[in-house]
Short mmCIF file of N, CA and C in Angstrom, two decimals:
data_model
loop_
_atom_site.label_atom_id
_atom_site.label_comp_id
_atom_site.label_asym_id
_atom_site.label_seq_id
_atom_site.Cartn_x
_atom_site.Cartn_y
_atom_site.Cartn_z
N MET A 562 18.96 16.78 -38.79
CA MET A 562 17.55 16.40 -38.42
C MET A 562 17.46 15.19 -37.56
N MET A 563 16.59 15.17 -36.63
CA MET A 563 16.46 14.01 -35.80
C MET A 563 15.55 13.05 -36.41
N THR A 564 15.74 11.76 -36.21
CA THR A 564 14.92 10.66 -36.70
C THR A 564 13.76 10.63 -35.73
N ILE A 565 12.76 9.83 -36.23
CA ILE A 565 11.52 9.71 -35.47
C ILE A 565 11.95 9.05 -34.06
N LYS A 566 12.68 8.04 -34.04
CA LYS A 566 13.14 7.29 -32.79
C LYS A 566 13.72 8.30 -31.81
N GLU A 567 14.66 9.19 -32.36
CA GLU A 567 15.32 10.03 -31.49
C GLU A 567 14.33 11.13 -30.84
N ARG A 568 13.30 11.60 -31.78
CA ARG A 568 12.35 12.53 -31.35
C ARG A 568 11.43 11.91 -30.25
N ILE A 569 11.03 10.67 -30.48
CA ILE A 569 10.13 10.02 -29.47
C ILE A 569 10.88 9.78 -28.20
N LYS A 570 12.19 9.42 -28.23
CA LYS A 570 13.04 9.22 -27.02
C LYS A 570 13.14 10.62 -26.27
N LEU A 571 13.33 11.64 -27.08
CA LEU A 571 13.44 13.02 -26.43
C LEU A 571 12.11 13.37 -25.72
N GLN A 572 11.07 13.10 -26.46
CA GLN A 572 9.75 13.56 -25.86
C GLN A 572 9.35 12.65 -24.62
N PHE A 573 9.82 11.35 -24.68
CA PHE A 573 9.62 10.57 -23.49
C PHE A 573 10.40 11.08 -22.36
N LEU A 574 11.67 11.38 -22.52
CA LEU A 574 12.47 11.83 -21.41
C LEU A 574 11.96 13.17 -20.89
N GLN A 575 11.62 14.01 -21.75
CA GLN A 575 11.12 15.36 -21.37
C GLN A 575 9.73 15.12 -20.56
N GLY A 576 8.90 14.28 -21.00
CA GLY A 576 7.63 13.98 -20.31
C GLY A 576 7.90 13.39 -18.88
N LEU A 577 8.96 12.45 -18.89
CA LEU A 577 9.30 11.87 -17.58
C LEU A 577 9.73 12.93 -16.56
N VAL A 578 10.64 13.90 -17.04
CA VAL A 578 11.21 14.81 -16.05
C VAL A 578 10.11 15.81 -15.69
N VAL A 579 9.23 16.20 -16.57
CA VAL A 579 8.13 17.08 -16.22
C VAL A 579 7.20 16.38 -15.29
N GLY A 580 6.98 15.17 -15.52
CA GLY A 580 6.00 14.38 -14.61
C GLY A 580 6.65 14.30 -13.27
N ILE A 581 7.89 13.98 -13.04
CA ILE A 581 8.51 13.93 -11.68
C ILE A 581 8.42 15.25 -11.03
N LEU A 582 8.80 16.30 -11.74
CA LEU A 582 8.78 17.62 -11.20
C LEU A 582 7.28 18.01 -10.66
N VAL A 583 6.38 17.85 -11.62
CA VAL A 583 4.92 18.16 -11.21
C VAL A 583 4.51 17.29 -9.98
N THR A 584 4.78 16.05 -10.07
CA THR A 584 4.41 15.21 -8.91
C THR A 584 5.05 15.66 -7.67
N ALA A 585 6.31 15.98 -7.67
CA ALA A 585 7.01 16.56 -6.52
C ALA A 585 6.32 17.80 -5.90
N VAL A 586 6.03 18.66 -6.86
CA VAL A 586 5.39 19.93 -6.43
C VAL A 586 3.97 19.65 -5.87
N LEU A 587 3.19 18.80 -6.45
CA LEU A 587 1.87 18.37 -5.95
C LEU A 587 1.90 17.76 -4.63
N ILE A 588 2.83 16.86 -4.40
CA ILE A 588 3.05 16.21 -3.12
C ILE A 588 3.35 17.25 -2.05
N HIS A 589 4.27 18.17 -2.49
CA HIS A 589 4.67 19.17 -1.52
C HIS A 589 3.50 20.08 -1.15
N LEU A 590 2.72 20.48 -2.08
CA LEU A 590 1.49 21.25 -1.81
C LEU A 590 0.51 20.51 -0.95
N VAL A 591 0.26 19.28 -1.27
CA VAL A 591 -0.74 18.49 -0.48
C VAL A 591 -0.25 18.40 0.94
N VAL A 592 1.06 18.07 1.14
CA VAL A 592 1.50 17.91 2.53
C VAL A 592 1.45 19.32 3.17
N TRP A 593 1.73 20.38 2.53
CA TRP A 593 1.69 21.59 3.09
C TRP A 593 0.31 21.97 3.60
N PHE A 594 -0.71 21.72 2.71
CA PHE A 594 -2.07 22.05 2.98
C PHE A 594 -2.58 21.11 4.17
N VAL A 595 -2.26 19.84 4.10
CA VAL A 595 -2.81 18.87 5.06
C VAL A 595 -2.09 19.00 6.40
N LEU A 596 -0.85 19.03 6.31
CA LEU A 596 -0.06 18.91 7.64
C LEU A 596 0.33 20.31 8.17
N GLY A 597 0.32 21.35 7.19
CA GLY A 597 0.71 22.69 7.63
C GLY A 597 2.18 22.95 7.69
N LYS A 598 3.02 21.99 7.15
CA LYS A 598 4.44 22.09 7.18
C LYS A 598 5.02 21.79 5.81
N THR A 599 6.22 22.23 5.56
CA THR A 599 6.83 22.04 4.22
C THR A 599 7.52 20.65 4.31
N VAL A 600 7.83 20.12 3.21
CA VAL A 600 8.45 18.76 3.10
C VAL A 600 9.93 19.00 2.86
N ASP A 601 10.64 18.25 3.65
CA ASP A 601 12.14 18.41 3.45
C ASP A 601 12.56 17.50 2.30
N VAL A 602 12.97 18.05 1.19
CA VAL A 602 13.15 17.13 0.07
C VAL A 602 14.35 16.18 0.22
N PHE A 603 15.24 16.50 1.16
CA PHE A 603 16.53 15.61 1.32
C PHE A 603 16.15 14.66 2.32
N SER A 604 14.94 14.62 3.02
CA SER A 604 14.69 13.67 3.97
C SER A 604 14.56 12.27 3.38
N SER A 605 14.59 11.20 4.15
CA SER A 605 14.45 9.87 3.59
C SER A 605 13.07 9.38 3.39
N ASN A 606 12.12 10.12 3.98
CA ASN A 606 10.67 9.71 3.78
C ASN A 606 10.05 10.44 2.62
N PHE A 607 10.77 11.27 1.95
CA PHE A 607 10.01 12.06 0.79
C PHE A 607 10.21 11.16 -0.41
N TYR A 608 11.21 10.48 -0.70
CA TYR A 608 11.34 9.83 -1.97
C TYR A 608 10.45 8.60 -2.07
N PRO A 609 10.14 7.73 -1.13
CA PRO A 609 9.22 6.69 -1.18
C PRO A 609 7.79 7.27 -1.53
N MET A 610 7.43 8.36 -0.84
CA MET A 610 6.14 8.94 -1.21
C MET A 610 6.09 9.48 -2.62
N LEU A 611 7.22 9.91 -3.11
CA LEU A 611 7.24 10.39 -4.51
C LEU A 611 7.06 9.27 -5.45
N PHE A 612 7.66 8.06 -5.17
CA PHE A 612 7.57 7.02 -6.16
C PHE A 612 6.10 6.36 -6.00
N ILE A 613 5.58 6.37 -4.80
CA ILE A 613 4.14 5.88 -4.68
C ILE A 613 3.20 6.67 -5.54
N ALA A 614 3.42 7.95 -5.42
CA ALA A 614 2.65 8.96 -6.21
C ALA A 614 2.85 8.72 -7.69
N LEU A 615 4.09 8.55 -8.15
CA LEU A 615 4.35 8.42 -9.59
C LEU A 615 3.67 7.05 -10.10
N TYR A 616 3.76 6.01 -9.22
CA TYR A 616 3.22 4.67 -9.57
C TYR A 616 1.66 4.90 -9.66
N PHE A 617 1.04 5.62 -8.72
CA PHE A 617 -0.45 5.87 -8.79
C PHE A 617 -0.83 6.56 -10.04
N LEU A 618 -0.09 7.70 -10.36
CA LEU A 618 -0.29 8.45 -11.51
C LEU A 618 -0.23 7.59 -12.88
N MET A 619 0.78 6.65 -12.81
CA MET A 619 0.97 5.84 -14.03
C MET A 619 -0.15 4.87 -14.11
N LYS A 620 -0.71 4.39 -12.96
CA LYS A 620 -1.81 3.41 -13.05
C LYS A 620 -3.04 4.20 -13.58
N VAL A 621 -3.26 5.41 -13.15
CA VAL A 621 -4.38 6.16 -13.45
C VAL A 621 -4.39 6.47 -15.02
N TYR A 622 -3.21 6.90 -15.49
CA TYR A 622 -3.04 7.16 -16.93
C TYR A 622 -3.28 5.96 -17.79
N LYS A 623 -2.81 4.75 -17.28
CA LYS A 623 -2.92 3.53 -18.02
C LYS A 623 -4.46 3.19 -18.09
N THR A 624 -5.11 3.25 -17.01
CA THR A 624 -6.60 2.85 -17.09
C THR A 624 -7.40 3.92 -17.91
N LYS A 625 -6.99 5.12 -17.90
CA LYS A 625 -7.68 6.16 -18.82
C LYS A 625 -7.33 5.69 -20.28
N LYS A 626 -6.14 5.36 -20.58
CA LYS A 626 -5.80 5.01 -21.88
C LYS A 626 -6.57 3.77 -22.46
N GLU A 627 -6.84 2.82 -21.59
CA GLU A 627 -7.51 1.56 -21.87
C GLU A 627 -8.97 1.82 -22.12
N ASP A 628 -9.53 2.86 -21.51
CA ASP A 628 -11.00 3.07 -21.65
C ASP A 628 -11.43 3.78 -22.94
#
């Protein structure tokens, strides 16, 4: 059986991975709708955009949690 700490750590890592994947998909869809072209995942300008979106989502989640 897993301890509570291990379970919390596993849930955190799972949430982090799901959050990154969902954010990447959302960014891809928004860019596709707005610019009409797909995003090259291996290009150098994709990852800064991904981290900015993750930062924004974390800020939104933090403000919702405080309210």
